[in-house]
Coordinates of C-alpha atoms in Angstrom, one line a residue:
Chain A
X1 CA -70.4 34.1 -20.9
X2 CA -73.7 32.4 -21.9
X3 CA -76.9 34.5 -22.1
X4 CA -78.4 35.0 -18.8
X5 CA -81.6 33.6 -20.2
X6 CA -83.9 33.4 -23.0
X7 CA -84.9 37.0 -23.9
X8 CA -88.7 37.5 -24.4
X9 CA -90.0 40.5 -26.5
X10 CA -93.1 41.6 -28.4
X11 CA -91.2 41.6 -31.7
X12 CA -93.8 40.0 -34.1
X13 CA -91.6 40.1 -37.2
X14 CA -89.2 37.4 -36.3
X15 CA -89.8 35.1 -33.5
X16 CA -86.3 34.0 -33.2
X17 CA -85.1 37.6 -32.9
X18 CA -86.1 37.5 -29.2
X19 CA -84.3 34.1 -28.7
X20 CA -81.3 33.5 -26.4
X21 CA -78.4 31.0 -26.1
X22 CA -78.3 28.2 -23.4
X23 CA -76.3 25.2 -22.9
X24 CA -77.3 22.3 -25.1
X25 CA -79.0 19.4 -23.1
X26 CA -79.5 15.7 -24.0
X27 CA -83.1 16.5 -24.7
X28 CA -82.0 19.0 -27.7
X29 CA -80.3 16.2 -29.5
X30 CA -83.2 15.3 -31.7
X31 CA -83.6 19.0 -32.7
X32 CA -79.9 19.4 -33.2
X33 CA -79.9 16.3 -35.4
X34 CA -82.7 17.7 -37.7
X35 CA -80.8 21.0 -38.0
X36 CA -77.6 19.0 -38.9
X37 CA -79.4 16.8 -41.5
X38 CA -80.8 20.0 -43.1
X39 CA -77.6 22.0 -42.9
X40 CA -74.9 19.5 -43.9
X41 CA -76.3 16.2 -45.2
X42 CA -78.9 17.3 -47.8
X43 CA -78.1 15.6 -51.1
X44 CA -75.9 13.0 -49.3
X45 CA -76.7 9.3 -49.2
X46 CA -77.8 8.1 -45.8
X47 CA -76.5 5.2 -43.9
X48 CA -74.5 3.8 -41.3
X49 CA -75.0 5.4 -37.8
X50 CA -77.9 6.9 -36.1
X51 CA -77.0 10.6 -36.1
X52 CA -78.8 11.0 -32.7
X53 CA -76.8 8.3 -31.0
X54 CA -73.7 9.8 -32.4
X55 CA -74.3 13.2 -31.2
X56 CA -75.1 12.0 -27.8
X57 CA -71.8 10.1 -27.7
X58 CA -69.8 12.9 -28.9
X59 CA -71.4 15.6 -27.0
X60 CA -72.2 14.0 -23.6
X61 CA -69.9 11.0 -23.5
X62 CA -66.7 12.8 -24.5
X63 CA -63.8 11.7 -22.1
X64 CA -63.0 15.3 -21.5
X65 CA -66.5 16.4 -20.8
X66 CA -66.5 19.7 -18.8
X67 CA -69.7 21.3 -17.5
X68 CA -67.8 24.7 -18.0
X69 CA -67.6 24.0 -21.7
X70 CA -71.2 23.0 -22.9
X71 CA -72.1 23.1 -26.5
X72 CA -74.7 25.8 -27.2
X73 CA -78.1 26.2 -28.7
X74 CA -79.9 29.2 -29.8
X75 CA -83.5 28.8 -28.6
X76 CA -86.2 30.9 -30.2
X77 CA -89.0 32.7 -28.4
X78 CA -91.2 29.7 -29.5
X79 CA -88.8 27.3 -27.6
X80 CA -87.4 25.6 -30.8
X81 CA -83.8 25.2 -31.5
X82 CA -82.8 27.5 -34.2
X83 CA -79.0 27.4 -33.9
X84 CA -76.4 25.2 -32.7
X85 CA -72.4 25.3 -32.1
X86 CA -70.5 22.3 -30.9
X87 CA -68.1 23.0 -28.1
X88 CA -65.6 20.0 -27.6
X89 CA -63.5 20.3 -24.5
X90 CA -59.9 19.8 -25.2
X91 CA -57.1 19.2 -22.8
X92 CA -53.7 20.3 -24.1
X93 CA -50.2 20.6 -22.4
X94 CA -47.9 23.4 -23.1
X95 CA -44.3 22.5 -22.1
X96 CA -46.0 20.2 -19.8
X97 CA -48.4 22.7 -18.3
X98 CA -52.2 22.0 -18.6
X99 CA -54.0 24.4 -21.0
X100 CA -57.9 24.3 -21.1
X101 CA -59.1 24.5 -24.7
X102 CA -62.3 24.2 -26.5
X103 CA -62.8 23.2 -30.1
X104 CA -65.7 24.9 -31.6
X105 CA -67.4 23.7 -34.8
X106 CA -70.5 22.5 -36.6
X107 CA -71.9 26.1 -36.2
X108 CA -75.2 25.9 -37.8
X109 CA -78.4 28.1 -37.9
X110 CA -82.0 27.4 -39.1
X111 CA -81.9 29.2 -42.5
X112 CA -85.8 29.4 -42.8
X113 CA -85.4 31.9 -40.1
X114 CA -83.8 35.1 -41.3
X115 CA -81.7 36.4 -38.5
X116 CA -78.1 36.9 -39.1
X117 CA -77.5 37.5 -35.3
X118 CA -77.9 33.9 -34.4
X119 CA -74.6 32.7 -35.8
X120 CA -72.8 35.8 -34.4
X121 CA -74.1 35.3 -30.9
X122 CA -73.3 31.6 -30.9
X123 CA -69.9 32.1 -31.8
X124 CA -69.4 35.0 -29.6
X125 CA -70.8 33.2 -26.7
X126 CA -68.4 30.3 -27.3
X127 CA -65.4 32.5 -27.5
X128 CA -66.2 34.3 -24.4
X129 CA -66.1 31.0 -22.4
X130 CA -63.6 30.2 -19.7
X131 CA -61.2 28.3 -22.0
X132 CA -57.6 29.5 -22.4
X133 CA -57.5 28.6 -26.1
X134 CA -60.4 28.4 -28.8
X135 CA -59.8 27.0 -32.0
X136 CA -61.4 25.3 -35.2
X137 CA -59.7 23.5 -38.1
X138 CA -62.9 23.5 -40.2
X139 CA -64.0 27.2 -40.5
X140 CA -65.6 28.0 -43.8
X141 CA -65.2 31.6 -45.2
X142 CA -68.1 33.1 -43.2
X143 CA -67.0 31.4 -40.0
X144 CA -63.4 32.6 -40.6
X145 CA -64.5 36.2 -41.2
X146 CA -66.5 36.0 -37.9
X147 CA -63.8 34.7 -35.9
X148 CA -61.4 37.4 -37.2
X149 CA -63.8 40.1 -36.2
X150 CA -63.9 38.6 -32.6
X151 CA -60.1 38.8 -32.4
X152 CA -59.3 35.3 -33.8
X153 CA -56.5 34.6 -36.1
X154 CA -56.3 32.3 -39.0
X155 CA -53.1 30.0 -39.2
X156 CA -52.3 29.4 -42.7
X157 CA -49.7 26.7 -42.1
X158 CA -52.5 24.6 -40.6
X159 CA -55.1 25.8 -43.2
X160 CA -54.0 23.7 -46.0
X161 CA -54.4 20.0 -47.4
X162 CA -51.8 18.1 -49.1
X163 CA -52.6 15.8 -52.0
X164 CA -50.5 13.2 -53.5
X165 CA -51.6 11.7 -56.7
X166 CA -51.0 8.1 -57.2
X167 CA -53.1 7.0 -60.2
X168 CA -53.1 10.3 -62.5
X169 CA -55.5 9.0 -65.2
X170 CA -57.9 7.5 -62.7
X171 CA -57.7 10.7 -60.6
X172 CA -58.6 12.8 -63.8
X173 CA -61.7 10.4 -64.6
X174 CA -62.5 11.0 -60.8
X175 CA -62.5 14.9 -61.3
X176 CA -64.3 14.5 -64.4
X177 CA -67.1 12.3 -63.1
X178 CA -68.0 15.0 -60.7
X179 CA -69.2 17.0 -63.8
X180 CA -70.5 14.2 -65.9
X181 CA -71.1 10.5 -65.1
X182 CA -70.3 9.7 -68.7
X183 CA -66.6 10.1 -67.8
X184 CA -66.8 6.8 -66.0
X185 CA -66.9 4.9 -69.2
X186 CA -63.2 5.6 -69.8
X187 CA -62.3 4.4 -66.3
X188 CA -61.0 0.9 -67.7
X189 CA -58.5 2.9 -70.1
X190 CA -57.5 5.1 -67.2
X191 CA -56.5 2.1 -65.3
X192 CA -54.5 0.6 -68.2
X193 CA -52.7 4.0 -68.4
X194 CA -51.9 4.2 -64.7
X195 CA -50.7 0.6 -64.9
X196 CA -48.4 1.4 -67.7
X197 CA -47.2 4.7 -66.3
X198 CA -46.2 3.0 -63.1
X199 CA -43.7 1.0 -65.0
X200 CA -42.0 4.0 -66.7
X201 CA -38.7 5.1 -65.1
X202 CA -39.8 8.8 -66.2
X203 CA -42.9 8.6 -64.2
X204 CA -43.2 11.9 -62.5
X205 CA -45.3 10.6 -59.6
X206 CA -43.4 7.5 -58.7
X207 CA -44.6 4.9 -56.0
X208 CA -42.0 2.4 -54.7
X209 CA -44.2 -0.4 -53.4
X210 CA -41.1 -1.8 -51.7
X211 CA -41.2 1.1 -49.3
X212 CA -44.3 -0.5 -47.8
X213 CA -42.5 -1.6 -44.6
X214 CA -45.0 -0.8 -41.9
X215 CA -47.6 -3.2 -40.5
X216 CA -51.4 -2.8 -39.8
X217 CA -52.3 -2.9 -36.3
X218 CA -55.3 -2.9 -34.0
X219 CA -56.5 0.1 -32.0
X220 CA -54.7 -0.8 -28.8
X221 CA -51.2 -1.2 -30.6
X222 CA -51.9 2.1 -32.5
X223 CA -52.5 3.9 -29.3
X224 CA -49.5 2.6 -27.5
X225 CA -47.3 3.7 -30.5
X226 CA -49.0 7.2 -30.8
X227 CA -48.7 8.2 -27.1
X228 CA -44.8 8.4 -26.9
X229 CA -44.6 9.7 -30.5
X230 CA -47.0 12.6 -29.7
X231 CA -45.1 13.6 -26.6
X232 CA -42.4 15.4 -28.6
X233 CA -44.6 18.4 -29.5
X234 CA -44.3 21.5 -27.2
X235 CA -48.2 22.1 -27.7
X236 CA -50.0 18.7 -27.7
X237 CA -53.2 16.9 -26.2
X238 CA -53.0 15.4 -22.7
X239 CA -53.9 12.1 -23.9
X240 CA -53.7 8.8 -22.0
X241 CA -54.7 5.4 -23.2
X242 CA -58.4 5.7 -22.5
X243 CA -58.9 9.1 -23.9
X244 CA -56.7 8.5 -27.1
X245 CA -58.7 5.3 -27.7
X246 CA -61.8 7.1 -27.6
X247 CA -60.6 9.7 -30.2
X248 CA -59.3 6.8 -32.5
X249 CA -62.7 5.0 -32.1
X250 CA -64.5 8.1 -33.2
X251 CA -62.1 8.6 -36.2
X252 CA -62.6 5.2 -37.3
X253 CA -66.3 5.9 -38.4
X254 CA -65.8 7.8 -41.6
X255 CA -67.9 5.7 -44.1
X256 CA -67.7 8.3 -46.9
X257 CA -63.9 8.1 -46.9
X258 CA -63.7 4.3 -46.5
X259 CA -62.6 1.8 -43.8
X260 CA -59.9 2.9 -41.2
X261 CA -56.4 1.5 -41.5
X262 CA -54.2 2.0 -38.6
X263 CA -50.4 1.4 -39.3
X264 CA -47.2 1.6 -37.5
X265 CA -43.5 1.7 -38.7
X266 CA -40.8 0.1 -36.6
X267 CA -37.1 0.7 -36.4
X268 CA -34.5 -2.2 -36.7
X269 CA -35.0 -3.1 -33.1
X270 CA -38.7 -3.3 -33.5
X271 CA -39.5 0.1 -31.6
X272 CA -42.3 2.1 -33.1
X273 CA -41.0 5.2 -35.0
X274 CA -44.0 6.2 -36.8
X275 CA -47.8 5.7 -36.9
X276 CA -50.7 7.0 -38.9
X277 CA -54.4 6.5 -39.4
X278 CA -56.2 6.9 -42.6
X279 CA -59.4 5.9 -44.4
X280 CA -58.8 4.2 -47.7
X281 CA -60.9 2.4 -50.4
X282 CA -60.0 1.2 -54.0
X283 CA -60.7 4.0 -56.7
X284 CA -61.1 6.7 -54.1
X285 CA -59.0 9.6 -52.6
X286 CA -57.5 8.2 -49.3
X287 CA -58.1 10.7 -46.2
X288 CA -55.3 10.8 -43.7
X289 CA -56.1 12.0 -40.1
X290 CA -52.7 12.1 -38.6
X291 CA -49.1 11.1 -39.2
X292 CA -46.8 10.7 -36.2
X293 CA -43.2 10.2 -36.9
X294 CA -40.0 10.4 -35.1
X295 CA -37.9 13.2 -36.9
X296 CA -35.3 10.6 -38.4
X297 CA -38.1 8.3 -39.4
X298 CA -40.5 10.7 -41.1
X299 CA -39.4 9.7 -44.7
X300 CA -39.9 5.9 -44.0
X301 CA -43.3 6.7 -42.6
X302 CA -44.6 8.9 -45.4
X303 CA -43.3 6.4 -48.0
X304 CA -45.0 3.5 -46.2
X305 CA -48.1 5.6 -46.4
X306 CA -47.9 6.4 -50.0
X307 CA -47.1 2.6 -50.8
X308 CA -49.9 1.2 -48.7
X309 CA -52.3 3.6 -50.2
X310 CA -51.1 2.5 -53.7
X311 CA -51.4 -1.3 -52.7
X312 CA -55.0 -0.8 -51.6
X313 CA -55.9 0.8 -54.9
X314 CA -56.4 4.5 -54.0
X315 CA -56.2 6.9 -56.6
X316 CA -54.6 9.6 -54.3
X317 CA -53.8 10.4 -50.8
X318 CA -54.9 13.7 -48.9
X319 CA -54.5 15.0 -45.4
X320 CA -54.2 18.2 -43.4
X321 CA -50.8 19.7 -43.7
X322 CA -48.7 19.2 -40.6
X323 CA -46.0 22.0 -40.7
X324 CA -43.3 19.6 -39.7
X325 CA -44.0 17.3 -42.5
X326 CA -44.7 20.0 -45.2
X327 CA -41.1 20.0 -46.7
X328 CA -41.0 16.2 -46.9
X329 CA -44.4 16.0 -48.6
X330 CA -43.4 18.4 -51.2
X331 CA -40.4 16.4 -52.0
X332 CA -42.7 13.5 -52.4
X333 CA -44.7 15.5 -55.2
X334 CA -47.6 16.4 -53.0
X335 CA -49.3 19.5 -53.9
X336 CA -51.0 21.9 -51.4
X337 CA -54.2 23.4 -51.5
X338 CA -56.2 25.7 -49.2
X339 CA -58.7 23.6 -47.1
X340 CA -60.9 25.0 -44.5
X341 CA -59.3 27.3 -42.2
X342 CA -57.5 26.8 -38.9
X343 CA -58.7 29.6 -36.8
X344 CA -57.4 30.3 -33.3
X345 CA -58.5 32.7 -30.5
X346 CA -56.6 33.1 -27.3
X347 CA -55.4 36.0 -25.1
X348 CA -52.1 34.0 -24.1
X349 CA -49.3 34.9 -26.3
X350 CA -47.2 31.9 -25.7
X351 CA -50.1 29.7 -26.9
X352 CA -50.3 31.7 -30.4
X353 CA -46.6 31.5 -30.6
X354 CA -46.5 27.6 -30.2
X355 CA -49.2 27.3 -32.9
X356 CA -47.7 30.0 -35.3
X357 CA -44.2 28.4 -35.2
X358 CA -45.7 25.2 -36.3
X359 CA -44.8 23.5 -32.9
X360 CA -48.4 22.3 -32.2
X361 CA -50.3 19.1 -32.4
X362 CA -53.8 20.5 -33.0
X363 CA -55.2 18.8 -36.0
X364 CA -56.8 15.4 -36.9
X365 CA -57.1 13.3 -33.8
X366 CA -55.6 16.2 -31.8
X367 CA -58.1 18.7 -33.3
X368 CA -61.5 18.3 -34.8
X369 CA -61.5 16.0 -37.8
X370 CA -61.7 13.0 -35.5
X371 CA -65.5 13.6 -35.4
X372 CA -67.6 11.3 -37.3
X373 CA -69.6 14.2 -38.2
X374 CA -66.8 14.8 -40.8
X375 CA -67.1 11.9 -43.1
X376 CA -69.6 10.0 -41.5
X377 CA -72.8 8.5 -43.1
X378 CA -75.9 9.0 -40.9
X379 CA -79.5 7.6 -41.0
Chain B
X1 CA -72.3 62.2 -24.8
X2 CA -75.3 63.8 -26.6
X3 CA -77.4 61.6 -28.9
X4 CA -76.5 63.8 -31.8
X5 CA -72.9 63.1 -31.3
X6 CA -73.5 59.2 -30.8
X7 CA -75.7 59.2 -34.0
X8 CA -72.8 61.1 -35.9
X9 CA -70.2 58.6 -34.9
X10 CA -72.4 55.4 -35.5
X11 CA -73.4 57.0 -39.0
X12 CA -69.8 57.5 -40.0
X13 CA -68.9 54.0 -38.9
X14 CA -71.7 52.5 -40.9
X15 CA -71.0 54.7 -43.9
X16 CA -67.2 53.6 -43.9
X17 CA -67.8 50.0 -43.3
X18 CA -71.2 48.8 -44.7
X19 CA -72.4 51.3 -47.4
X20 CA -71.0 50.7 -50.8
X21 CA -73.8 52.3 -52.9
X22 CA -74.8 55.8 -53.3
X23 CA -78.3 54.7 -52.8
X24 CA -77.9 53.9 -49.3
X25 CA -75.8 56.9 -48.4
X26 CA -78.7 58.9 -46.7
X27 CA -79.9 55.9 -44.7
X28 CA -83.1 56.6 -42.9
X29 CA -82.5 56.4 -39.0
X30 CA -85.4 53.8 -38.6
X31 CA -84.4 51.7 -41.5
X32 CA -83.7 48.0 -41.0
X33 CA -79.8 47.4 -41.5
X34 CA -80.6 43.6 -41.7
X35 CA -83.6 43.9 -44.1
X36 CA -81.6 46.2 -46.3
X37 CA -78.7 43.7 -46.5
X38 CA -76.1 46.3 -45.2
X39 CA -75.3 43.9 -42.2
X40 CA -74.8 40.3 -42.0
X41 CA -73.4 37.9 -39.2
X42 CA -69.9 39.2 -39.8
X43 CA -70.9 42.9 -39.9
X44 CA -72.9 42.6 -36.7
X45 CA -69.7 41.5 -34.9
X46 CA -67.8 44.4 -36.4
X47 CA -70.5 46.8 -35.2
X48 CA -70.4 45.3 -31.7
X49 CA -66.7 45.5 -31.6
X50 CA -66.9 49.2 -32.7
X51 CA -69.5 50.0 -30.1
X52 CA -67.4 48.4 -27.2
X53 CA -64.2 50.2 -28.3
X54 CA -65.5 53.6 -29.4
X55 CA -68.1 54.1 -26.7
X56 CA -66.3 52.2 -23.8
X57 CA -69.5 50.0 -23.2
X58 CA -69.7 46.2 -22.7
X59 CA -72.2 44.5 -25.1
X60 CA -73.6 41.4 -23.5
X61 CA -74.3 38.4 -25.7
X62 CA -78.0 38.7 -24.7
X63 CA -78.1 42.3 -26.0
X64 CA -77.0 41.4 -29.5
X65 CA -80.7 41.5 -30.8
X66 CA -82.4 43.5 -33.6
X67 CA -84.2 45.5 -31.0
X68 CA -80.9 47.1 -30.1
X69 CA -78.9 46.9 -33.3
X70 CA -81.0 46.7 -36.4
X71 CA -81.2 50.4 -37.2
X72 CA -79.3 53.7 -36.5
X73 CA -82.1 55.0 -34.2
X74 CA -82.0 51.7 -32.2
X75 CA -78.2 51.7 -31.9
X76 CA -78.2 55.3 -30.7
X77 CA -80.9 54.5 -28.1
X78 CA -79.1 51.4 -27.1
X79 CA -75.8 53.2 -26.7
X80 CA -77.3 56.1 -25.0
X81 CA -79.0 53.8 -22.6
X82 CA -75.8 51.9 -21.7
X83 CA -73.9 55.0 -21.1
X84 CA -76.8 56.5 -19.0
X85 CA -76.8 53.2 -16.9
X86 CA -73.0 53.5 -16.5
X87 CA -73.2 57.1 -15.4
X88 CA -75.9 56.1 -12.8
X89 CA -73.8 53.4 -11.4
X90 CA -70.8 55.8 -11.2
X91 CA -72.8 58.4 -9.3

């Protein structure tokens, strides 16, 4: 539950030591935006959207807005916002029964105020809320450890990213360029190498461009395809056209990862059997939000993704591992690496069981990474 | 439960979980656990979980403040106060 109110004390050493937690209001957005810029955006180029407008939309115009599940701020005794956790209401269905969930993320505290209790209190307040299920797919090591102490559990199967290299030489140059800009001087050679390697029969990372059988679609057709494809998961979001359109719209504003591409794959009768949303730009690693596929069409859908990313000039494709696609992605020469952790907190064993067995649709559009706070550029 | 017994159990918990250097082994009761770097955000949650389970008290979010948890003396006073309040209600 939330703090009863802001606690006042005479502690002179640290004004925020006497602070308290309260629901985040619209008036807090400028302070939250400043905290976000300081915590997550330093050293990143600015651009694109207004962060304040985005926060207002994401926190207060969310289609599943619920007054019981507000985002929280930590207010110091001086009245300033010194900490924040975004609480995103989430409606799930477990075997058709509604589940009230809340996705917690963007936990941040003002580092100029030395008070390790702020983050702990924000997280504890959120987890003590009325929701049946709390989860986050972006927990760093500190957050993961805090969730663990509060009775949460890390789900390894959802805590990995897959990476499929398409142009190995360009990928190597890209990695080296993060250490030294001089590496970009050999980029033309890398392109030549990759072009040659693609023609080799012995290429260990083959791409079959003829597998590019899907079609790029608009948001409306994409939503129409995803709704039935997502209905097969025992634990899944309770989307309708309106709410799913909102999430897809938010997920389409990841300027750092490239423009969004929505594709669907159809069977011989023209029925959608797969759909995916990803951000892709030439010379960069494409970022996949979600892959939806009927079981028998999974190979066709993943092959279409790899071929499409290749055609658009991506050097690799990455995305959050979805357990049901893990084996297929391994067979398609993807490597798996640990990403941020998926942490889960619930007192309902059946929810944990559904997630632990890999039967849940709780990442990407169905989780937290739809947020433009991940991958967006802000002014 | 006496304050001596409360302190003994709290010292044992802190010793087992947060103290890794002999220099910190004989921690002054008034010393700040935060300033000494012995407790961080994760440690605070571990401490709160311990207090709730070992002393059968409920720690409200608003009570997770340095005034209550930043030193062994403060923790002892806090736990004793909570237990005293609980027994008053029970009486």
